[in-house]
Coordinates of C-alpha atoms in Angstrom, one line a residue:
X10 CA -6.1 -33.3 -4.7
X11 CA -7.9 -34.3 -1.6
X12 CA -11.7 -34.4 -1.5
X13 CA -13.2 -32.6 1.4
X14 CA -16.7 -32.8 2.9
X15 CA -18.3 -30.3 5.3
X16 CA -20.0 -32.2 8.1
X17 CA -22.2 -29.3 9.0
X18 CA -24.6 -27.0 7.2
X19 CA -24.7 -23.2 7.7
X20 CA -28.2 -21.7 7.7
X21 CA -28.9 -18.3 6.2
X22 CA -32.2 -16.6 7.4
X23 CA -33.9 -14.1 5.2
X24 CA -35.2 -11.4 7.5
X25 CA -35.9 -8.6 5.0
X26 CA -33.4 -6.4 6.8
X27 CA -29.9 -6.1 5.3
X28 CA -27.5 -7.7 7.7
X29 CA -24.3 -5.9 8.8
X30 CA -21.3 -7.0 6.8
X31 CA -19.5 -10.0 8.3
X32 CA -16.0 -9.6 9.8
X33 CA -14.0 -12.5 8.5
X34 CA -10.5 -13.9 8.2
X35 CA -8.8 -16.7 6.2
X36 CA -7.4 -19.6 8.2
X37 CA -4.8 -21.7 6.5
X38 CA -5.3 -25.3 7.8
X39 CA -2.0 -27.1 8.1
X40 CA -2.8 -30.4 6.5
X41 CA -5.4 -29.1 4.1
X42 CA -3.0 -26.9 2.1
X43 CA -5.9 -24.5 1.8
X44 CA -7.7 -21.7 3.6
X45 CA -11.1 -21.6 5.2
X46 CA -13.1 -18.4 5.4
X47 CA -14.4 -17.9 9.0
X48 CA -16.1 -15.0 10.7
X49 CA -15.0 -13.6 14.1
X50 CA -17.8 -15.4 15.8
X51 CA -16.4 -18.7 14.7
X52 CA -18.9 -19.5 12.0
X53 CA -17.6 -21.3 8.9
X54 CA -18.3 -19.2 5.9
X55 CA -16.3 -21.0 3.2
X56 CA -14.9 -24.5 3.8
X57 CA -11.4 -25.5 2.6
X58 CA -11.5 -27.7 -0.5
X59 CA -7.8 -28.1 -1.2
X60 CA -7.6 -24.9 -3.2
X61 CA -6.2 -21.6 -2.1
X62 CA -8.4 -18.7 -1.0
X63 CA -7.4 -15.2 -2.1
X64 CA -8.8 -11.9 -1.0
X65 CA -9.2 -9.7 -4.0
X66 CA -10.9 -6.6 -2.6
X67 CA -13.5 -5.4 -0.2
X68 CA -16.1 -8.1 0.3
X69 CA -14.7 -10.3 -2.5
X70 CA -12.8 -13.6 -2.2
X71 CA -11.6 -16.0 -4.9
X72 CA -11.2 -19.7 -4.4
X73 CA -9.1 -21.4 -7.0
X74 CA -10.1 -24.6 -8.7
X75 CA -10.4 -27.7 -6.6
X76 CA -11.1 -31.3 -7.5
X77 CA -14.5 -31.3 -9.0
X78 CA -15.1 -27.6 -8.2
X79 CA -14.7 -24.6 -10.5
X80 CA -13.2 -21.3 -9.5
X81 CA -15.6 -19.5 -7.2
X82 CA -16.1 -16.0 -5.9
X83 CA -17.6 -15.2 -2.5
X84 CA -18.4 -12.2 -0.4
X85 CA -17.4 -11.8 3.3
X86 CA -20.6 -13.7 4.4
X87 CA -19.5 -16.7 2.3
X88 CA -22.3 -16.2 -0.2
X89 CA -21.4 -17.8 -3.5
X90 CA -21.5 -15.0 -6.1
X91 CA -20.2 -16.6 -9.2
X92 CA -18.6 -19.8 -10.6
X93 CA -16.5 -20.2 -13.6
X94 CA -15.6 -23.7 -15.0
X95 CA -12.5 -22.1 -16.7
X96 CA -9.4 -20.7 -15.2
X97 CA -8.6 -17.1 -14.4
X98 CA -5.2 -16.1 -13.1
X99 CA -5.2 -12.6 -11.6
X100 CA -2.1 -10.5 -12.3
X101 CA -1.2 -6.9 -11.6
X102 CA -3.8 -4.2 -10.9
X103 CA -5.1 -2.4 -13.9
X104 CA -5.0 1.2 -12.8
X105 CA -7.3 3.5 -14.7
X106 CA -7.3 7.3 -13.9
X107 CA -10.4 8.1 -12.0
X108 CA -11.4 4.5 -11.4
X109 CA -13.3 4.2 -8.1
X110 CA -11.3 2.5 -5.4
X111 CA -14.2 0.1 -4.7
X112 CA -14.3 -1.1 -8.3
X113 CA -10.7 -2.4 -8.9
X114 CA -9.6 -4.1 -12.1
X115 CA -6.8 -6.5 -12.9
X116 CA -4.8 -7.9 -15.7
X117 CA -5.7 -11.6 -16.0
X118 CA -4.9 -14.7 -18.0
X119 CA -7.9 -16.8 -19.0
X120 CA -8.4 -20.4 -20.1
X121 CA -11.8 -22.1 -20.9
X122 CA -13.2 -25.2 -19.3
X123 CA -11.4 -27.5 -21.7
X124 CA -8.0 -25.9 -20.9
X125 CA -7.8 -23.9 -24.2
X126 CA -5.9 -20.7 -23.8
X127 CA -8.2 -17.6 -24.2
X128 CA -5.5 -15.0 -23.7
X129 CA -5.2 -11.9 -21.6
X130 CA -8.2 -9.8 -20.4
X131 CA -9.0 -7.1 -17.9
X132 CA -11.3 -8.4 -15.2
X133 CA -13.1 -7.2 -12.2
X134 CA -13.4 -8.7 -8.7
X135 CA -15.9 -11.2 -9.9
X136 CA -13.7 -12.4 -12.8
X137 CA -15.9 -10.7 -15.4
X138 CA -14.1 -9.3 -18.4
X139 CA -14.2 -5.6 -18.8
X140 CA -12.1 -5.8 -22.0
X141 CA -12.0 -9.1 -23.9
X142 CA -9.4 -11.8 -23.8
X143 CA -7.0 -11.5 -26.7
X144 CA -3.9 -13.5 -27.6
X145 CA -0.2 -12.6 -27.6
X146 CA -0.1 -9.1 -26.1
X147 CA -1.1 -7.1 -23.1
X148 CA -3.7 -4.5 -22.1
X149 CA -2.3 -1.1 -21.0
X150 CA -4.1 1.7 -19.2
X151 CA -3.7 5.2 -20.6
X152 CA -3.6 8.5 -18.8
X153 CA -7.0 9.4 -20.2
X154 CA -10.0 7.9 -18.3
X155 CA -12.0 6.7 -21.4
X156 CA -9.5 4.7 -23.6
X157 CA -7.3 1.7 -23.1
X158 CA -4.8 0.0 -25.4
X159 CA -4.3 -3.5 -26.6
X160 CA -0.6 -3.7 -27.4
X161 CA -0.1 -6.9 -29.4
X162 CA 3.3 -8.6 -29.6
X163 CA 2.7 -8.6 -33.4
X164 CA 0.0 -6.7 -35.2
X165 CA -1.6 -3.3 -35.0
X166 CA -2.1 -1.2 -31.9
X167 CA -5.8 -1.4 -31.0
X168 CA -7.5 1.3 -29.0
X169 CA -10.8 0.5 -27.1
X170 CA -13.4 2.6 -25.3
X171 CA -14.9 1.9 -21.9
X172 CA -17.7 -0.2 -23.4
X173 CA -15.1 -2.6 -24.8
X174 CA -15.5 -1.5 -28.4
X175 CA -12.5 -1.0 -30.6
X176 CA -12.4 2.6 -31.7
X177 CA -9.2 2.6 -33.8
X178 CA -6.3 0.5 -34.9
X179 CA -2.9 1.5 -36.4
X180 CA -0.3 -0.7 -38.1
X181 CA 3.0 -0.1 -36.2
X182 CA 5.0 -1.4 -39.1
X183 CA 3.8 1.6 -41.1
X184 CA 3.3 4.2 -38.3
X185 CA 4.9 5.1 -35.0
X186 CA 2.6 6.0 -32.2
X187 CA 3.8 9.4 -30.8
X188 CA 1.0 10.8 -28.7
X189 CA -2.7 10.6 -27.9
X190 CA -5.5 10.2 -27.1
X191 CA -5.8 13.3 -25.0
X192 CA -8.3 14.1 -22.2
X193 CA -11.6 15.0 -23.8
X194 CA -10.0 14.9 -27.2
X195 CA -9.7 11.5 -28.9
X196 CA -7.0 12.6 -31.3
X197 CA -3.7 10.7 -32.0
X198 CA -0.3 11.5 -33.5
X199 CA 1.3 9.0 -35.8
X200 CA 4.6 9.4 -37.7
X201 CA 5.8 7.4 -40.7
X202 CA 8.0 4.5 -39.8
X203 CA 10.1 5.1 -42.9
X204 CA 9.6 8.8 -43.4
X205 CA 9.8 10.0 -39.8
X206 CA 9.4 13.7 -40.8
X207 CA 5.8 13.0 -41.9
X208 CA 3.5 12.9 -39.0
X209 CA -0.2 13.2 -39.0
X210 CA -2.7 14.2 -36.3
X211 CA -5.9 12.3 -36.8
X212 CA -9.2 11.5 -35.1
X213 CA -10.7 8.0 -34.5
X214 CA -12.7 8.2 -37.8
X215 CA -9.4 8.5 -39.7
X216 CA -9.8 12.2 -40.5
X217 CA -6.3 13.9 -40.7
X218 CA -6.4 17.2 -38.9
X219 CA -2.9 18.4 -40.0
X220 CA 0.5 17.1 -41.0
X221 CA 3.8 18.2 -39.6
X222 CA 7.2 17.0 -38.3
X223 CA 6.2 16.3 -34.7
X224 CA 8.2 15.0 -31.8
X225 CA 5.6 15.7 -29.1
X226 CA 2.1 17.3 -28.9
X227 CA 0.2 18.6 -26.0
X228 CA -3.4 19.9 -26.0
X229 CA -4.3 23.5 -25.2
X230 CA -7.7 24.4 -23.7
X231 CA -8.6 26.7 -26.7
X232 CA -8.5 23.7 -29.1
X233 CA -4.9 24.3 -30.2
X234 CA -1.7 22.6 -29.3
X235 CA 1.8 22.9 -28.0
X236 CA 3.9 21.2 -30.7
X237 CA 7.6 20.2 -30.2
X238 CA 10.0 19.6 -33.1
X239 CA 13.4 18.4 -31.8
X240 CA 14.0 20.5 -28.7
X241 CA 11.8 23.5 -29.6
X242 CA 8.1 24.0 -28.6
X243 CA 5.8 26.4 -30.4
X244 CA 2.1 27.3 -30.2
X245 CA -0.2 26.1 -33.1
X246 CA -3.9 26.2 -33.6
X247 CA -6.3 23.3 -34.2
X248 CA -5.0 22.9 -37.8
X249 CA -1.4 23.1 -36.8
X250 CA -0.7 26.7 -37.9
X251 CA 1.9 28.6 -35.8
X252 CA 0.3 31.4 -33.8
X253 CA 3.4 33.5 -33.2
X254 CA 7.2 33.4 -33.7
X255 CA 8.1 32.6 -30.1
X256 CA 10.0 29.3 -29.5
X257 CA 10.5 27.5 -26.2
X258 CA 13.6 25.3 -25.8
X259 CA 13.4 22.2 -23.6
X260 CA 16.8 21.0 -22.4
X261 CA 18.1 17.4 -22.5
X262 CA 16.6 16.5 -25.9
X263 CA 19.4 17.2 -28.2
X264 CA 19.8 16.1 -30.9
X265 CA 16.4 14.5 -30.9
X266 CA 13.9 12.7 -28.7
X267 CA 10.5 11.6 -30.0
X268 CA 7.8 10.9 -27.5
X269 CA 6.4 7.4 -27.8
X270 CA 2.8 6.8 -26.9
X271 CA 1.4 8.3 -23.7
X272 CA -1.7 10.4 -23.5
X273 CA -0.7 13.9 -22.3
X274 CA -1.0 13.2 -18.6
X275 CA 0.9 15.5 -16.2
X276 CA 4.1 13.5 -16.8
X277 CA 4.1 14.4 -20.5
X278 CA 4.4 18.1 -19.9
X279 CA 7.9 19.5 -20.0
X280 CA 9.5 20.8 -16.9
X281 CA 11.2 24.2 -17.2
X282 CA 11.7 25.6 -20.8
X283 CA 13.5 28.7 -22.1
X284 CA 11.5 31.2 -24.1
X285 CA 12.9 33.1 -27.1
X286 CA 10.3 35.8 -27.8
X287 CA 11.0 36.0 -31.6
X288 CA 12.4 32.6 -32.1
X289 CA 16.0 33.9 -32.4
X290 CA 18.9 32.8 -30.2
X291 CA 19.7 36.5 -30.0
X292 CA 16.6 37.1 -27.8
X293 CA 17.0 37.5 -24.1
X294 CA 16.2 34.0 -22.8
X295 CA 13.5 33.7 -20.2
X296 CA 12.9 30.6 -18.1
X297 CA 9.4 29.3 -17.3
X298 CA 6.7 26.8 -17.9
X299 CA 4.2 26.0 -20.7
X300 CA 0.7 26.1 -19.4
X301 CA -2.4 24.1 -20.5
X302 CA -4.2 27.4 -21.4
X303 CA -1.6 28.2 -24.1
X304 CA 0.3 30.8 -22.1
X305 CA 3.8 30.9 -20.8
X306 CA 4.6 31.5 -17.1
X307 CA 8.0 33.0 -16.3
X308 CA 10.0 31.6 -13.3
X309 CA 10.0 34.3 -10.6
X310 CA 13.7 33.8 -10.0
X311 CA 15.2 34.3 -13.4
X312 CA 18.8 34.8 -12.3
X313 CA 19.0 32.1 -9.6
X314 CA 18.4 28.4 -9.1
X315 CA 15.1 27.6 -7.5
X316 CA 13.5 24.7 -5.7
X317 CA 9.9 23.4 -5.8
X318 CA 8.2 22.3 -2.7
X319 CA 4.7 20.9 -1.9
X320 CA 3.7 22.2 1.5
X321 CA 0.4 22.8 3.2
X322 CA -1.6 21.4 0.3
X323 CA 0.0 23.5 -2.5
X324 CA 3.2 24.0 -4.5
X325 CA 5.7 26.7 -3.7
X326 CA 8.7 28.1 -5.6
X327 CA 11.7 29.5 -3.7
X328 CA 15.4 30.2 -4.0
X329 CA 17.5 27.0 -3.8
X330 CA 19.5 28.5 -0.9
X331 CA 16.3 29.6 0.9
X332 CA 17.6 33.2 0.9
X333 CA 14.2 34.6 0.4
X334 CA 10.6 33.5 1.1
X335 CA 9.0 31.1 -1.4
X336 CA 6.1 32.1 -3.6
X337 CA 2.8 30.2 -3.9
X338 CA 2.4 28.6 -7.3
X339 CA -0.8 29.4 -9.3
X340 CA -3.3 26.6 -10.0
X341 CA -2.4 26.9 -13.7
X342 CA 1.3 26.2 -13.1
X343 CA 0.5 23.5 -10.5
X344 CA -1.6 21.7 -13.1
X345 CA 1.5 20.9 -15.2
X346 CA 3.7 19.9 -12.3
X347 CA 3.9 16.2 -11.3
X348 CA 1.2 15.3 -8.8
X349 CA 2.5 15.2 -5.2
X350 CA 3.0 11.7 -3.8
X351 CA 1.4 10.5 -0.5
X352 CA 4.5 11.4 1.5
X353 CA 4.3 15.0 0.3
X354 CA 0.6 15.2 1.2
X355 CA 1.2 13.8 4.7
X356 CA 4.2 16.0 5.5
X357 CA 3.6 18.7 8.2
X358 CA 3.1 22.3 7.1
X359 CA 6.6 23.5 7.9
X360 CA 10.1 22.9 6.7
X361 CA 13.5 22.7 8.5
X362 CA 16.2 25.1 7.3
X363 CA 19.7 23.8 8.2
X364 CA 22.3 26.1 9.7
X365 CA 24.9 27.7 7.5
X366 CA 27.6 30.2 8.0
X367 CA 25.3 33.2 8.4
X368 CA 22.1 31.7 9.8
X369 CA 21.0 29.4 12.7
X370 CA 19.0 26.3 12.0
X371 CA 15.3 27.1 11.9
X372 CA 11.8 25.8 11.3
X373 CA 9.9 27.8 8.7
X374 CA 6.2 27.7 7.7
X375 CA 5.2 27.1 4.1
X376 CA 5.5 30.8 3.3
X377 CA 9.0 31.0 4.7
X378 CA 8.1 32.7 8.0
X379 CA 10.2 31.6 11.0
X380 CA 8.3 29.4 13.5
X381 CA 11.2 28.2 15.7
X382 CA 14.9 29.3 15.6
X383 CA 16.7 29.2 18.9
X384 CA 20.3 30.4 18.6
X385 CA 21.7 27.6 20.7
X386 CA 20.8 24.9 18.2
X387 CA 23.4 23.6 15.7
X388 CA 21.1 21.1 14.0
X389 CA 17.4 20.3 13.4
X390 CA 16.0 17.1 12.1
X391 CA 12.3 16.5 11.1
X392 CA 11.0 13.3 12.7
X393 CA 7.4 12.3 12.3
X394 CA 5.2 15.2 13.4
X395 CA 7.9 17.2 15.1
X396 CA 11.6 18.2 15.1
X397 CA 14.6 17.0 17.0
X398 CA 17.3 19.5 17.9
X399 CA 20.9 19.2 18.8
X400 CA 22.4 21.8 21.1
X401 CA 25.6 23.6 20.5
X402 CA 28.6 21.6 21.8
X403 CA 26.7 18.3 21.7
X404 CA 26.5 15.4 19.2
X405 CA 23.0 13.9 19.9
X406 CA 19.5 15.5 19.9
X407 CA 18.2 16.6 23.2
X408 CA 15.4 18.9 22.2
X409 CA 11.9 18.1 20.8
X410 CA 9.7 20.6 19.2
X411 CA 6.1 19.5 18.4
X412 CA 5.0 22.4 16.2
X413 CA 4.3 24.8 19.1
X414 CA 6.3 23.9 22.2
X415 CA 10.0 23.0 22.7
X416 CA 11.0 20.4 25.3
X417 CA 14.7 19.8 26.4
X418 CA 15.5 16.6 28.1
X419 CA 18.2 16.4 30.9
X420 CA 21.9 16.7 30.0
X421 CA 23.7 13.5 29.4
X422 CA 20.7 11.9 27.7
X423 CA 19.8 11.7 24.0
X424 CA 16.5 11.3 22.2
X425 CA 16.3 8.1 20.2
X426 CA 14.9 9.2 16.8
X427 CA 13.6 5.7 16.0
X428 CA 11.3 5.8 19.0
X429 CA 9.3 9.0 19.2
X430 CA 5.6 8.7 20.1
X431 CA 4.5 11.9 21.7
X432 CA 4.0 12.5 24.5
X433 CA 6.5 9.7 25.1
X434 CA 10.1 9.8 24.0
X435 CA 12.8 7.1 24.4
X436 CA 16.0 8.4 25.8
X437 CA 19.5 6.9 25.9
X438 CA 21.8 7.4 28.8
X439 CA 25.4 7.2 27.4
X440 CA 27.0 6.9 30.8
X441 CA 24.8 4.2 32.3
X442 CA 24.2 2.4 29.0
X443 CA 20.5 2.2 29.6
X444 CA 17.2 3.6 28.2
X445 CA 14.8 5.9 30.0
X446 CA 11.3 7.0 29.2
X447 CA 10.5 10.8 29.0
X448 CA 6.9 12.1 29.2
X449 CA 6.5 15.5 27.5
X450 CA 3.2 16.2 29.2
X451 CA 4.8 16.0 32.7
X452 CA 8.1 17.3 31.5
X453 CA 10.2 14.7 33.2
X454 CA 11.7 11.2 33.1
X455 CA 9.3 8.6 34.4
X456 CA 9.9 5.0 35.6
X457 CA 13.0 2.9 36.1
X458 CA 15.7 2.4 33.5
X459 CA 15.6 -0.5 31.1
X460 CA 17.9 -2.1 28.5
X461 CA 15.7 -2.1 25.3
X462 CA 12.3 -1.4 23.8
X463 CA 10.0 -3.8 22.0
X464 CA 7.0 -1.5 21.5
X465 CA 6.3 2.2 22.1
X466 CA 3.1 4.1 21.5
X467 CA 1.6 7.3 23.0
X468 CA 0.3 5.3 26.1
X469 CA 2.7 2.6 27.0
X470 CA 6.1 0.9 26.5
X471 CA 7.0 -2.7 26.3
X472 CA 10.5 -2.8 27.6
X473 CA 13.4 -5.3 28.1
X474 CA 15.1 -5.6 31.5
X475 CA 17.2 -8.5 32.8
X476 CA 16.4 -10.6 29.7
X477 CA 12.6 -10.4 30.2
X478 CA 9.8 -8.1 29.0
X479 CA 7.5 -5.9 31.0
X480 CA 5.0 -3.1 30.4
X481 CA 5.4 0.5 31.5
X482 CA 2.7 3.2 31.3
X483 CA 3.1 6.9 30.5
X484 CA 3.4 7.8 34.2
X485 CA 6.3 5.3 34.7
X486 CA 4.3 2.7 36.6
X487 CA 4.7 -0.9 35.7
X488 CA 1.5 -2.9 35.7
X489 CA 3.5 -5.8 34.3
X490 CA 6.9 -6.3 35.8
X491 CA 9.8 -7.8 33.8
X492 CA 8.8 -11.5 34.2
X493 CA 7.6 -12.3 30.7
X494 CA 9.0 -14.0 27.7
X495 CA 6.7 -11.8 25.6
X496 CA 4.3 -8.9 26.1
X497 CA 2.1 -8.2 23.1
X498 CA -0.4 -5.3 23.0
X499 CA -3.5 -6.2 21.1
X500 CA -5.3 -3.0 20.2
X501 CA -6.1 -0.5 22.9
X502 CA -7.7 -2.9 25.4
X503 CA -6.0 -6.3 25.3
X504 CA -2.6 -7.6 26.1
X505 CA -1.1 -11.1 25.6
X506 CA 1.7 -12.3 27.9
X507 CA 3.8 -15.4 27.7
X508 CA 6.1 -16.6 30.4
X509 CA 8.2 -19.7 31.1
X510 CA 7.1 -22.1 33.9
X511 CA 9.7 -23.6 36.2
X512 CA 8.6 -27.1 35.6
X513 CA 8.5 -26.7 31.8
X514 CA 6.1 -25.4 29.3
X515 CA 4.6 -21.9 29.0
X516 CA 1.8 -19.8 30.5
X517 CA -0.3 -17.8 28.0
X518 CA -2.5 -15.1 29.5
X519 CA -4.9 -12.5 28.0
X520 CA -5.5 -9.3 29.9
X521 CA -8.1 -6.6 29.5
X522 CA -7.5 -2.8 29.7
X523 CA -7.5 -3.0 33.5
X524 CA -5.1 -6.0 33.5
X525 CA -7.7 -8.4 34.6
X526 CA -7.2 -11.9 33.4
X527 CA -9.6 -12.9 30.7
X528 CA -7.9 -16.2 29.9
X529 CA -4.9 -18.1 31.2
X530 CA -3.7 -21.4 29.8
X531 CA -0.7 -23.7 30.5
X532 CA 0.7 -24.9 27.2
X533 CA 3.7 -26.8 25.9
X534 CA 4.6 -24.1 23.5
X535 CA 3.0 -20.9 22.3
X536 CA 3.5 -18.8 19.2
X537 CA 1.1 -15.8 19.2
X538 CA 0.2 -14.0 15.9
X539 CA -2.4 -11.2 15.6
X540 CA -4.4 -12.2 12.5
X541 CA -5.8 -9.7 9.9
X542 CA -9.6 -9.6 9.8
X543 CA -11.7 -7.7 7.2
X544 CA -15.1 -6.1 7.4
X545 CA -15.6 -4.9 3.8
X546 CA -12.7 -2.5 3.2
X547 CA -11.9 -2.0 6.9
X548 CA -8.9 -4.0 8.2
X549 CA -8.7 -5.1 11.8
X550 CA -7.1 -7.6 14.1
X551 CA -10.1 -9.2 15.9
X552 CA -8.6 -12.7 16.1
X553 CA -5.3 -14.2 17.4
X554 CA -3.8 -17.4 16.1
X555 CA -1.9 -19.5 18.7
X556 CA 0.5 -22.2 17.7
X557 CA 0.4 -24.9 20.4
X558 CA 3.1 -27.0 18.9
X559 CA 3.2 -30.7 18.5
X560 CA 1.9 -32.9 21.4
X561 CA 2.9 -36.5 21.8
X562 CA 0.0 -38.8 22.6
X563 CA -0.2 -42.6 22.9
X564 CA -1.0 -43.0 19.2
X565 CA 1.5 -40.5 17.9
X566 CA 2.1 -36.7 17.4
X567 CA -0.7 -34.2 17.0
X568 CA 0.0 -30.6 15.9
X569 CA -2.5 -28.0 17.0
X570 CA -3.1 -24.3 16.2
X571 CA -6.1 -22.3 17.3
X572 CA -7.8 -19.0 16.5
X573 CA -9.0 -17.2 19.6
X574 CA -11.5 -14.3 20.0
X575 CA -11.0 -11.1 21.9
X576 CA -11.9 -12.9 25.2
X577 CA -9.5 -15.7 24.6
X578 CA -12.2 -18.2 23.7
X579 CA -11.4 -20.8 21.0
X580 CA -13.1 -20.1 17.7
X581 CA -11.4 -22.7 15.5
X582 CA -8.9 -25.5 16.1
X583 CA -6.7 -26.9 13.3
X584 CA -5.5 -30.4 14.1
X585 CA -2.9 -32.3 12.2
X586 CA -3.1 -36.0 13.0
X587 CA -0.3 -38.7 12.8
X588 CA 0.2 -40.8 9.8
X589 CA 0.8 -44.5 10.1
X590 CA 4.2 -45.0 11.6
X591 CA 4.6 -41.3 12.2
X592 CA 6.5 -40.7 15.5
X593 CA 7.7 -37.1 15.0
X594 CA 5.7 -35.2 12.4
X595 CA 1.9 -34.9 12.4
X596 CA 1.7 -35.6 8.7
X597 CA -1.6 -37.5 8.5
X598 CA -5.2 -36.3 8.1
X599 CA -6.3 -32.8 9.0
X600 CA -9.3 -31.7 11.0
X601 CA -10.7 -28.2 11.2
X602 CA -13.0 -28.0 14.2
X603 CA -15.3 -25.1 15.1
X604 CA -18.3 -24.4 17.2
X605 CA -20.8 -27.0 16.0
X606 CA -19.0 -27.8 12.8
X607 CA -16.1 -30.0 11.6
X608 CA -14.3 -30.4 8.3
X609 CA -12.0 -33.4 7.5
X610 CA -9.3 -33.3 4.9
X611 CA -9.8 -37.1 4.2
X612 CA -13.6 -37.7 4.9
X613 CA -13.4 -41.3 3.8
X614 CA -10.7 -41.9 6.5
X615 CA -11.3 -39.2 9.1
X616 CA -9.0 -38.8 12.0
X617 CA -10.3 -39.9 15.3
X618 CA -9.4 -37.3 17.9
X619 CA -8.3 -38.9 21.1
X620 CA -10.2 -38.1 24.3
X621 CA -7.0 -36.7 26.0
X622 CA -6.8 -34.0 23.3
X623 CA -10.4 -32.7 23.6
X624 CA -9.9 -30.5 26.7
X625 CA -7.1 -28.7 24.9
X626 CA -9.3 -28.1 21.9
X627 CA -11.9 -26.6 24.1
X628 CA -9.4 -24.1 25.5
X629 CA -7.9 -26.0 28.4
X630 CA -4.3 -26.6 29.5
X631 CA -1.9 -29.0 28.0
X632 CA -1.5 -31.6 30.7
X633 CA 1.4 -34.0 31.1
X634 CA -0.7 -36.7 29.5
X635 CA -0.6 -34.8 26.2
X636 CA 3.0 -33.6 26.2

C-alpha cells in the first residue's frame, strides 16, 4: 500500500464558540485508490492514505486501515475521534424498535490488533461495541425495545438487556423457543424439543408461571394472555387458566403451525379470526379481531368481503366493492394491524373508485364521500398528488384534477403520466409526433414543440429539439435555445451547460438564476457530476465534479478531474501523472491539489506538474498546447 504524506498543516482555532458544522464531501482521487474528506470551501479535512473512507452516519466517517495507520473515525470537520488498532467490518444496520435515528447501530465483525478473530458484535458509529463480540453466531434485534438475542450456530439461545448483560439462556436441544419476551413483560415460552405438548411460560429468573400446550402466546393488558393451540385462540389469565368458553379460529394453520421466536410485535397478532361464543362449531360464527385489551371486535361487514385502507392518517374498513362508505377503525383495532408503510403515509387523503357497470369513475375522500365524479370520464388514474382522467371515446388521459380543480388539455393531445410536475404537464401530440408543455396556471399550451424531455420540474423544462438540448420556462420562453450538448439544472439558482465547439473540444458554462455567466471554460472533454455533500444529517449538492479527460503533454498523458464550488471556482484538482513509458494511460503518481495544500500518492517520488498544465488547474482553458 502506498505511503502518503500531507505537505500542508490544517490549523484549528479554539474560539470558545461552537463552530457551525462543516459541509463536506468525499473525493475519490484516481491514482490514490482512496478518498479525501474536503469541505465545500476547499479545505482538506482528512487526507487520503490509501484506505477507503466511508460515511457511516451524520457527522461520522470511518477510514479503513492504511499502511502504518489504524482504523480511524472522524467527524465532518475532520477531527479524529477514535482509533482502533484492530479491524472492524461494518455489516447491516441493527434496527432496534425505538432506537433514535441519530444513534444508529450495526452488525459488525471484529478482529484484534494481532489479527485474531474476536467474532460478531453490535457497534455504534464510533466502532464501540454495544453488545460484545461473540464467536459463531449472530446478534438479532427483537420487537421489544429492551432485549436482544445472541443466536449461536451451536449452543444455547442467549438473551441480553440493553446494558449488555445476559439475562437468560436456554438450550435449544432441549427446548424450542416459541415466543417472548413481550413489551414490558420479560416472559418467554419454551416447548419441549421431544415432548412438544409440554410448554412452559417462564420469567428470566427461571420461575415457571404456567404449563400448557402452546403454539402461540400474546400478552393482554390486564396481565393475562391470548393463547393459541393449533388453530384455536382462547383467553387465559396470568396463570394460564381459561376465562370463558369462547374460541377464536385462525385460518391457514391446519393441521398445526407453531410460532418460532418473535416477541409479540404487531406482526405476531393474527389477522381476522372467527369467534365461536361457546367453543362449539354449532355456534353462529362471527368474524373479527383479537385486541390487546383482551376483547374481541367484530367485523362491521359480517356477510361481505371487506377491504382495509390507510387513508388520511388512520385505518378504514369498507366493502370490497366500495358499495358503501368505509368506517373508521378504532385505535384498539388499529393497534393490532400492521403498521402503515411510508407510501401509505404519504398517499393523498382520497381514493380513486374505478368505473363499473352501474357507476362512473370517481374520486372519494377517506370517508367515502364523492369529491370528483364527472359523467364523461371512463377512467381515472392517481398520479403523484393528483388524478389523470380519460374522457369517453378516447384512449389517453386528457384531464388533470389536482384535488380541487379539473383541467382539460386540448383535443388531440395526451398527458404523459411520467412527466407531471404541477403546474407543468408534458403533453404528447399524436398527429405531429411531438411534445408540448402545458401550464395549468395559465390554462394553455406554452412555448414551441419539442421532441423529448430531459428534466421537468414545476418551474422549467430541459427539452430536446434537433438533437440538442435547451431550457424552457413555465411561460414558454426559452432563455437557453437548443444549442447545447447538455443542460443540467443545479438546484434552484445554477445551471451547467455544455456545447461542442466547431474547432474541437467543448465549452463548459455555469449560469446563475438570471442566466448570467459565472464561469466559462474551453475544455477538451467534460463530464459533469453533481456531488453529494453532507452537513450533519442534511444532504446537499454544493459541489460539482468535472472530468476534464486525459491531456497529452510533451512528457506524456495527464488525467485531470476537478471539484468546483457554486461559482465555478476550483476547490480541488486530482491529477494522474504518466508512468515511465506511458503514452496513453496516466497510470503514474497521483497529486491532490487544493487551495494552499497538496498531497502526493508517492511522496518519495512526487510528480512534477508541468508549467503548461498549471493554468488548467487554476480554472483556465485547455489550450492546444495541452491537448
